[in-house]
XYZ file of C-alpha atoms in Angstrom:
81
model
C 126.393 114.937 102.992
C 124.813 117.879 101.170
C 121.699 119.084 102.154
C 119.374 119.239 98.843
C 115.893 121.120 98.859
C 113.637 121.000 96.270
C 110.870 123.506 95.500
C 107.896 123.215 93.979
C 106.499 122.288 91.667
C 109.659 120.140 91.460
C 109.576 118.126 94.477
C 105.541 117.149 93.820
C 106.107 116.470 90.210
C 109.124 114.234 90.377
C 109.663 113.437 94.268
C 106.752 112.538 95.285
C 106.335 115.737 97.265
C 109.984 115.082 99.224
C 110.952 118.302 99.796
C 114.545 117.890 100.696
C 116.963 115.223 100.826
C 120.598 114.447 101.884
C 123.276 113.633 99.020
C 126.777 112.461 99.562
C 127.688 113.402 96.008
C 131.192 115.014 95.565
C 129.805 117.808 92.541
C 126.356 119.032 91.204
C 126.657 115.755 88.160
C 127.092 113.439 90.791
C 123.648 115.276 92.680
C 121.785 115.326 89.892
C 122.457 111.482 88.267
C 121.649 110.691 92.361
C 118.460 112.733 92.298
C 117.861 111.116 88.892
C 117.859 107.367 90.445
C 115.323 108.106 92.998
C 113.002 109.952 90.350
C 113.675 108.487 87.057
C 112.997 111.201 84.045
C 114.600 113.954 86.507
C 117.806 113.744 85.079
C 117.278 114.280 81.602
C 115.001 117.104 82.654
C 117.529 118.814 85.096
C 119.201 121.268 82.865
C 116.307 122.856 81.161
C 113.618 122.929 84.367
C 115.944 123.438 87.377
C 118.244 126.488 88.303
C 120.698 125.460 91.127
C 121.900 126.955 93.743
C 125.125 125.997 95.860
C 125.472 127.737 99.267
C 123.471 130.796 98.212
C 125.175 130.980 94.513
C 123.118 129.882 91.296
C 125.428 127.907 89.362
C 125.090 126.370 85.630
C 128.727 124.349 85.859
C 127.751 121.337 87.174
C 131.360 120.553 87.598
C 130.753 122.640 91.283
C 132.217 120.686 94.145
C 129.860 119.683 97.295
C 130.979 119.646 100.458
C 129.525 117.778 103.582
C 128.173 121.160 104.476
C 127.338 122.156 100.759
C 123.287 123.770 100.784
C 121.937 123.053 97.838
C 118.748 124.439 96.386
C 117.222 123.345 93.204
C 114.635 126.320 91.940
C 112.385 125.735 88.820
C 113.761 127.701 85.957
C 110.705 130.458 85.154
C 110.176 131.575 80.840
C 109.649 134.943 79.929
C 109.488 137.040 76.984
């Protein structure tokens, strides 16, 4: 199973303050529509509040494969001008 952590403000605002969770989810979709049944609004959210991270790598292709071993780290996304 992947290994998912969440920072904050993430994990208080939509898990409750669950800080990290394991996934058996084959690609970041999968994670996220997972993530999104144990915090409903999450998943609609994902895309535009959370960067992601696999093992060490921020990726936007949620197509990614996860691994048993996969780390995953979800990072609120931060605005600027």
């Amino acid at each position: 199973m992947a290994r998912v952590t969440i920072l904050p403000p993430l994990d208080a605002e939509f898990f409750g303050g669950a800080s990290s969770f394991e996934v058996d989810a084959g690609n970041v979709f999968e994670l996220v529509g997972m993530l999104g049944q144990r915090s409903p609004g999450f998943a609609e959210v994902a895309d535009v509040r959370a960067a992601i991270a696999v093992d060490d790598l921020l990726t936007a292709d949620w197509a990614t494969p996860l691994s048993g071993t996969s780390n995953v780290l979800l990072v609120p996304r931060v605005g600027g001008g």
